[in-house]
């Protein structure tokens, strides 16, 4: 093969990597939907983290990755892990466990860039621009349309899920938002691979405690559960992180960030195909408005 052909092949592979990353990431919500009938949320996540750590720790040594320097930085990374993984994944899994549709869950936690851009002002001293305020207004209007289409006024609850499920997903949104800000403030210089190990250790310990205190810890080791668990561990927790590392090293992190806006509609499409989750036209319009608001808020921050 000629050098020009090799160059074209390399360019094509590089261009496809961000799309592949986001496509894989969106399956996390679908994996929760598949696995939760066979295990309770905290138990499910604890098993996932234990298996992931069993693979990641040798991988850190194999790739020669340095461990975070000093116990102070490791402590900050552990706190960020509690927010980014324990609160976020725990809230997502419990929300879906209580009946929240996977597509709506992805949309709600997809507000994270919008909230991060907004809270960066008072928490990190960054100026909030007019375009970010516009993005916030559009995001809230879109979410109101989506949730309003699911509301049953007579019963004062949502179709298919209650306020408890919504509260869990809002906890997940708060966890990933505050975790992002905390990591930006206190975890600069964190090695991605070994830092992720520290985050998984702290999150796994808290989720394990939650499973011990709040759940029965019964697991149905069906083929569906085993395959789902294997997908979440190998594809999301290992392959997606390695793919992200490769993208960052090639300067493609910004493209990944922009494609994250596609996660909610991709998840909604997968949920419609696999679980027949349907959204009425008003909810679909609200989803488009919400995504537009997130894009404006995040891009307003990026331009500064």
XYZ file of N, CA, C and O in Angstrom, residues 182-301:
480
model
N -15.299 20.324 40.183
C -14.317 19.973 41.224
C -13.039 19.444 40.587
O -11.922 19.811 41.001
N -13.200 18.591 39.581
C -12.009 18.039 38.925
C -11.221 19.127 38.205
O -9.985 19.133 38.218
N -11.951 20.071 37.600
C -11.281 21.178 36.919
C -10.511 22.053 37.902
O -9.434 22.559 37.594
N -11.062 22.203 39.117
C -10.450 23.082 40.117
C -9.309 22.423 40.877
O -8.278 23.049 41.148
N -9.448 21.141 41.217
C -8.505 20.520 42.148
C -7.695 19.357 41.562
O -6.783 18.880 42.242
N -8.034 18.890 40.364
C -7.383 17.675 39.844
C -6.610 17.928 38.562
O -6.489 17.026 37.718
N -6.099 19.133 38.369
C -5.288 19.398 37.190
C -4.019 18.547 37.249
O -3.417 18.382 38.306
N -3.649 18.008 36.133
C -2.472 17.145 36.088
C -2.762 15.703 36.450
O -1.838 14.907 36.628
N -4.047 15.335 36.562
C -4.399 13.953 36.894
C -4.093 13.030 35.718
O -4.571 13.257 34.613
N -3.270 11.980 35.919
C -3.077 10.994 34.852
C -4.408 10.303 34.559
O -5.084 9.842 35.491
N -4.785 10.233 33.284
C -6.126 9.767 32.952
C -6.367 8.327 33.384
O -7.355 8.022 34.067
N -5.475 7.420 33.055
C -5.716 6.009 33.314
C -5.610 5.678 34.802
O -6.535 5.125 35.398
N -4.481 6.039 35.437
C -4.317 5.736 36.860
C -5.254 6.578 37.718
O -5.726 6.124 38.770
N -5.544 7.807 37.297
C -6.508 8.627 38.024
C -7.901 8.011 37.989
O -8.642 8.081 38.974
N -8.253 7.407 36.863
C -9.535 6.713 36.768
C -9.598 5.540 37.739
O -10.655 5.256 38.311
N -8.477 4.857 37.938
C -8.435 3.763 38.915
C -8.776 4.294 40.313
O -9.576 3.695 41.046
N -8.180 5.426 40.699
C -8.463 6.013 42.011
C -9.938 6.400 42.111
O -10.596 6.181 43.139
N -10.483 6.968 41.045
C -11.893 7.345 41.044
C -12.789 6.122 41.189
O -13.760 6.132 41.956
N -12.484 5.055 40.461
C -13.289 3.841 40.543
C -13.188 3.203 41.930
O -14.160 2.626 42.430
N -12.020 3.293 42.563
C -11.861 2.732 43.913
C -12.779 3.439 44.909
O -13.479 2.790 45.697
N -12.780 4.761 44.891
C -13.616 5.496 45.844
C -15.095 5.298 45.532
O -15.912 5.080 46.444
N -15.465 5.353 44.254
C -16.867 5.174 43.879
C -17.342 3.760 44.189
O -18.448 3.560 44.702
N -16.498 2.767 43.891
C -16.868 1.385 44.159
C -17.059 1.118 45.636
O -17.966 0.376 46.037
N -16.221 1.727 46.474
C -16.355 1.547 47.917
C -17.685 2.110 48.420
O -18.391 1.475 49.219
N -18.063 3.309 47.942
C -19.326 3.908 48.385
C -20.523 3.110 47.872
O -21.491 2.866 48.612
N -20.481 2.698 46.613
C -21.593 1.931 46.051
C -21.702 0.563 46.714
O -22.806 0.046 46.923
N -20.543 -0.035 47.050
C -20.572 -1.306 47.769
C -21.219 -1.154 49.132
O -21.994 -2.022 49.577
N -20.921 -0.043 49.818
C -21.544 0.223 51.110
C -23.050 0.420 50.948
O -23.849 -0.074 51.757
N -23.436 1.127 49.876
C -24.861 1.314 49.610
C -25.562 -0.005 49.338
O -26.680 -0.237 49.820
N -24.915 -0.894 48.575
C -25.501 -2.210 48.309
C -25.636 -3.019 49.583
O -26.626 -3.727 49.788
N -24.636 -2.907 50.465
C -24.648 -3.667 51.713
C -25.756 -3.194 52.646
O -26.402 -3.995 53.327
N -26.010 -1.897 52.680
C -26.950 -1.331 53.645
C -28.383 -1.243 53.104
O -29.336 -1.317 53.885
N -28.539 -1.077 51.783
C -29.857 -0.742 51.242
C -30.456 -1.818 50.343
O -31.651 -1.727 50.013
N -29.678 -2.803 49.921
C -30.168 -3.762 48.939
C -30.037 -5.202 49.437
O -29.289 -5.491 50.383
N -30.730 -6.097 48.764
C -30.667 -7.516 49.111
C -29.465 -8.201 48.475
O -29.092 -9.294 48.866
N -28.896 -7.580 47.434
C -27.690 -8.074 46.746
C -27.923 -9.409 46.023
O -27.011 -10.207 45.862
N -29.156 -9.640 45.593
C -29.456 -10.828 44.791
C -29.141 -10.530 43.324
O -29.492 -9.464 42.809
N -28.489 -11.469 42.662
C -28.120 -11.307 41.258
C -28.588 -12.528 40.478
O -28.334 -13.668 40.881
N -29.283 -12.285 39.379
C -29.669 -13.360 38.469
C -28.619 -13.429 37.355
O -28.597 -12.582 36.463
N -27.757 -14.438 37.401
C -26.656 -14.537 36.451
C -27.149 -15.157 35.142
O -26.721 -16.223 34.735
N -28.064 -14.452 34.502
C -28.598 -14.904 33.219
C -27.628 -14.530 32.100
O -26.757 -13.654 32.279
N -27.770 -15.152 30.927
C -26.910 -14.741 29.798
C -27.033 -13.253 29.473
O -26.035 -12.601 29.143
N -28.242 -12.704 29.571
C -28.429 -11.276 29.290
C -27.627 -10.417 30.257
O -26.954 -9.455 29.849
N -27.691 -10.756 31.548
C -26.957 -9.967 32.542
C -25.448 -10.097 32.349
O -24.724 -9.094 32.422
N -24.958 -11.303 32.098
C -23.516 -11.511 31.919
C -23.017 -10.752 30.693
O -21.962 -10.089 30.743
N -23.762 -10.832 29.594
C -23.347 -10.120 28.379
C -23.393 -8.608 28.586
O -22.498 -7.876 28.135
N -24.433 -8.132 29.270
C -24.529 -6.688 29.554
C -23.383 -6.226 30.439
O -22.755 -5.181 30.179
N -23.089 -6.986 31.475
C -21.991 -6.643 32.376
C -20.666 -6.644 31.633
O -19.832 -5.735 31.806
N -20.456 -7.646 30.788
C -19.230 -7.693 30.001
C -19.093 -6.502 29.075
O -18.001 -5.927 28.916
N -20.207 -6.086 28.458
C -20.181 -4.915 27.570
C -19.816 -3.649 28.350
O -18.965 -2.865 27.920
N -20.462 -3.450 29.504
C -20.209 -2.239 30.288
C -18.770 -2.191 30.790
O -18.159 -1.114 30.845
N -18.219 -3.330 31.171
C -16.855 -3.365 31.695
C -15.841 -3.208 30.568
O -14.968 -2.323 30.605
N -15.936 -4.051 29.559
C -14.907 -4.098 28.512
C -15.018 -2.939 27.537
O -14.012 -2.329 27.164
N -16.245 -2.605 27.131
C -16.421 -1.600 26.079
C -16.479 -0.190 26.656
O -15.796 0.715 26.171
N -17.302 0.015 27.709
C -17.433 1.369 28.243
C -16.298 1.732 29.191
O -15.660 2.781 29.030
N -16.053 0.886 30.202
C -15.094 1.261 31.238
C -13.639 1.090 30.814
O -12.761 1.710 31.411
N -13.370 0.259 29.811
C -11.983 0.036 29.372
C -11.757 0.625 27.986
O -10.970 1.564 27.812
N -12.460 0.121 26.977
C -12.204 0.536 25.598
C -12.498 2.014 25.381
O -11.735 2.720 24.705
N -13.602 2.507 25.960
C -13.944 3.914 25.754
C -12.905 4.836 26.375
O -12.575 5.883 25.812
N -12.362 4.450 27.532
C -11.337 5.283 28.166
C -10.050 5.278 27.341
O -9.420 6.319 27.136
N -9.652 4.113 26.844
C -8.459 4.053 26.002
C -8.662 4.855 24.719
O -7.737 5.517 24.229
N -9.871 4.796 24.169
C -10.169 5.574 22.971
C -10.106 7.067 23.274
O -9.585 7.861 22.480
N -10.625 7.462 24.442
C -10.543 8.865 24.834
C -9.091 9.312 24.987
O -8.719 10.414 24.571
N -8.250 8.460 25.585
C -6.830 8.788 25.722
C -6.191 9.000 24.360
O -5.418 9.950 24.146
N -6.514 8.121 23.411
C -5.957 8.260 22.061
C -6.416 9.551 21.404
O -5.636 10.234 20.724
N -7.677 9.926 21.608
C -8.199 11.150 21.014
C -7.536 12.387 21.617
O -7.207 13.340 20.898
N -7.351 12.377 22.928
C -6.712 13.520 23.582
C -5.277 13.677 23.093
O -4.806 14.791 22.837
N -4.569 12.567 22.951
C -3.192 12.638 22.469
C -3.107 13.158 21.041
O -2.103 13.736 20.641
N -4.159 12.969 20.265
C -4.178 13.448 18.879
C -4.862 14.801 18.740
O -5.115 15.260 17.630
N -5.194 15.421 19.864
C -5.800 16.740 19.823
C -7.242 16.747 19.371
O -7.721 17.749 18.836
N -7.980 15.641 19.556
C -9.353 15.551 19.093
C -10.374 15.694 20.215
O -11.549 15.391 20.033
N -9.942 16.122 21.380
C -10.863 16.204 22.519
C -12.021 17.163 22.246
O -13.149 16.929 22.673
N -11.768 18.254 21.528
C -12.834 19.207 21.255
C -13.916 18.592 20.375
O -15.111 18.882 20.531
N -13.510 17.742 19.430
C -14.502 17.082 18.582
C -15.359 16.119 19.397
O -16.557 16.010 19.180
N -14.742 15.419 20.335
C -15.505 14.533 21.215
C -16.518 15.335 22.011
O -17.686 14.959 22.142
N -16.096 16.488 22.551
C -16.996 17.311 23.360
C -18.203 17.762 22.542
O -19.337 17.729 23.024
N -17.982 18.163 21.296
C -19.095 18.621 20.474
C -20.036 17.468 20.125
O -21.256 17.648 20.065
N -19.497 16.278 19.915
C -20.341 15.146 19.572
C -21.126 14.598 20.761
O -22.079 13.845 20.577
N -20.754 14.990 21.971
C -21.522 14.554 23.140
C -22.965 15.054 23.071
O -23.856 14.478 23.698
N -23.200 16.119 22.308
C -24.557 16.616 22.170
C -25.452 15.609 21.439
O -26.674 15.708 21.498
N -24.847 14.666 20.740
C -25.620 13.658 20.013
C -26.003 12.470 20.889
O -26.784 11.627 20.460
N -25.451 12.392 22.118
C -25.729 11.229 22.971
C -27.217 11.086 23.275
O -27.768 9.986 23.133
N -27.949 12.152 23.707
C -29.378 11.959 23.998
C -30.197 11.462 22.813
O -30.944 10.483 22.959
N -30.097 12.072 21.606
C -30.907 11.527 20.509
C -30.489 10.122 20.088
O -31.346 9.310 19.726
N -29.181 9.821 20.143
C -28.741 8.467 19.805
C -29.289 7.460 20.812
O -29.776 6.382 20.446
N -29.244 7.808 22.103
C -29.804 6.935 23.127
C -31.309 6.769 22.944
O -31.843 5.657 23.074
N -32.007 7.859 22.649
C -33.457 7.777 22.432
C -33.784 6.881 21.250
O -34.756 6.106 21.291
N -32.975 6.957 20.188
C -33.196 6.097 19.025
C -32.965 4.633 19.382
O -33.753 3.752 18.995
N -31.901 4.352 20.133
C -31.630 2.982 20.555
C -32.744 2.457 21.461
O -33.171 1.304 21.328
N -33.212 3.310 22.388
C -34.278 2.889 23.309
C -35.587 2.640 22.560
O -36.349 1.735 22.910
N -35.852 3.432 21.532
C -37.055 3.205 20.724
C -36.963 1.878 19.989
O -37.934 1.108 19.934
N -35.804 1.579 19.443
C -35.620 0.349 18.677
C -35.644 -0.889 19.580
O -36.278 -1.904 19.263
N -34.981 -0.808 20.736
C -34.832 -1.984 21.590
C -35.972 -2.166 22.584
O -36.345 -3.305 22.903
N -36.521 -1.048 23.106
C -37.514 -1.148 24.176
C -38.838 -0.480 23.834
O -39.714 -0.388 24.697
N -38.973 0.015 22.625
C -40.198 0.677 22.181
C -40.527 1.886 23.043
O -41.700 2.190 23.286
N -39.488 2.591 23.526
C -39.717 3.849 24.239
C -40.054 4.930 23.220
O -39.278 5.203 22.307
N -41.198 5.537 23.385
C -41.657 6.518 22.408
C -41.796 7.896 23.051
O -42.200 8.009 24.208
N -41.486 8.927 22.279
C -41.666 10.308 22.722
C -42.652 10.985 21.785
O -42.540 10.854 20.559
N -43.642 11.714 22.322
C -44.585 12.438 21.463
C -43.890 13.583 20.740
O -42.771 13.977 21.101
N -44.541 14.132 19.711
C -43.906 15.223 18.939
C -43.453 16.398 19.802
O -42.383 16.967 19.566
N -44.237 16.765 20.814
C -43.837 17.891 21.683
C -42.544 17.569 22.420
O -41.682 18.452 22.596
N -42.371 16.297 22.842
C -41.149 15.910 23.543
C -39.957 15.905 22.599
O -38.844 16.289 22.979
N -40.173 15.463 21.357
C -39.078 15.484 20.377
C -38.644 16.911 20.079
O -37.440 17.195 19.960
N -39.614 17.829 19.961
C -39.275 19.235 19.754
C -38.534 19.784 20.968
O -37.548 20.522 20.835
N -39.002 19.405 22.169
C -38.313 19.836 23.383
C -36.898 19.315 23.462
O -35.986 20.022 23.923
N -36.663 18.073 23.012
C -35.313 17.512 22.992
C -34.408 18.337 22.080
O -33.271 18.655 22.439
N -34.916 18.721 20.894
C -34.118 19.527 19.968
C -33.796 20.889 20.574
O -32.659 21.383 20.460
N -34.771 21.510 21.238
C -34.546 22.816 21.874
C -33.517 22.696 22.992
O -32.628 23.545 23.147
N -33.611 21.612 23.783
C -32.669 21.406 24.885
C -31.245 21.243 24.371
O -30.302 21.848 24.906
N -31.070 20.419 23.347
C -29.734 20.196 22.787
C -29.166 21.493 22.228
O -27.976 21.802 22.407
N -30.012 22.309 21.580
C -29.555 23.603 21.075
C -29.090 24.492 22.221
O -28.050 25.167 22.130
N -29.823 24.483 23.347
C -29.416 25.272 24.502
C -28.082 24.824 25.070
O -27.233 25.649 25.431
N -27.869 23.504 25.154
C -26.596 22.979 25.657
C -25.451 23.386 24.741
O -24.366 23.780 25.192
N -25.662 23.289 23.426
C -24.620 23.664 22.464
C -24.253 25.134 22.612
O -23.069 25.504 22.650
N -25.260 26.018 22.720
C -24.978 27.445 22.855
C -24.226 27.751 24.141
O -23.266 28.529 24.143
N -24.648 27.141 25.239
C -23.987 27.406 26.518
C -22.532 26.927 26.515
O -21.623 27.641 26.952
N -22.307 25.730 26.007
C -20.956 25.181 25.999
C -20.049 25.921 25.029
O -18.894 26.177 25.322
N -20.584 26.308 23.880
C -19.760 27.032 22.907
C -19.477 28.448 23.370
O -18.446 29.011 23.072
N -20.434 29.032 24.100
C -20.183 30.351 24.668
C -19.027 30.318 25.632
O -18.183 31.223 25.674
N -18.915 29.233 26.415
C -17.806 29.090 27.335
C -16.508 28.832 26.582
O -15.460 29.364 26.921
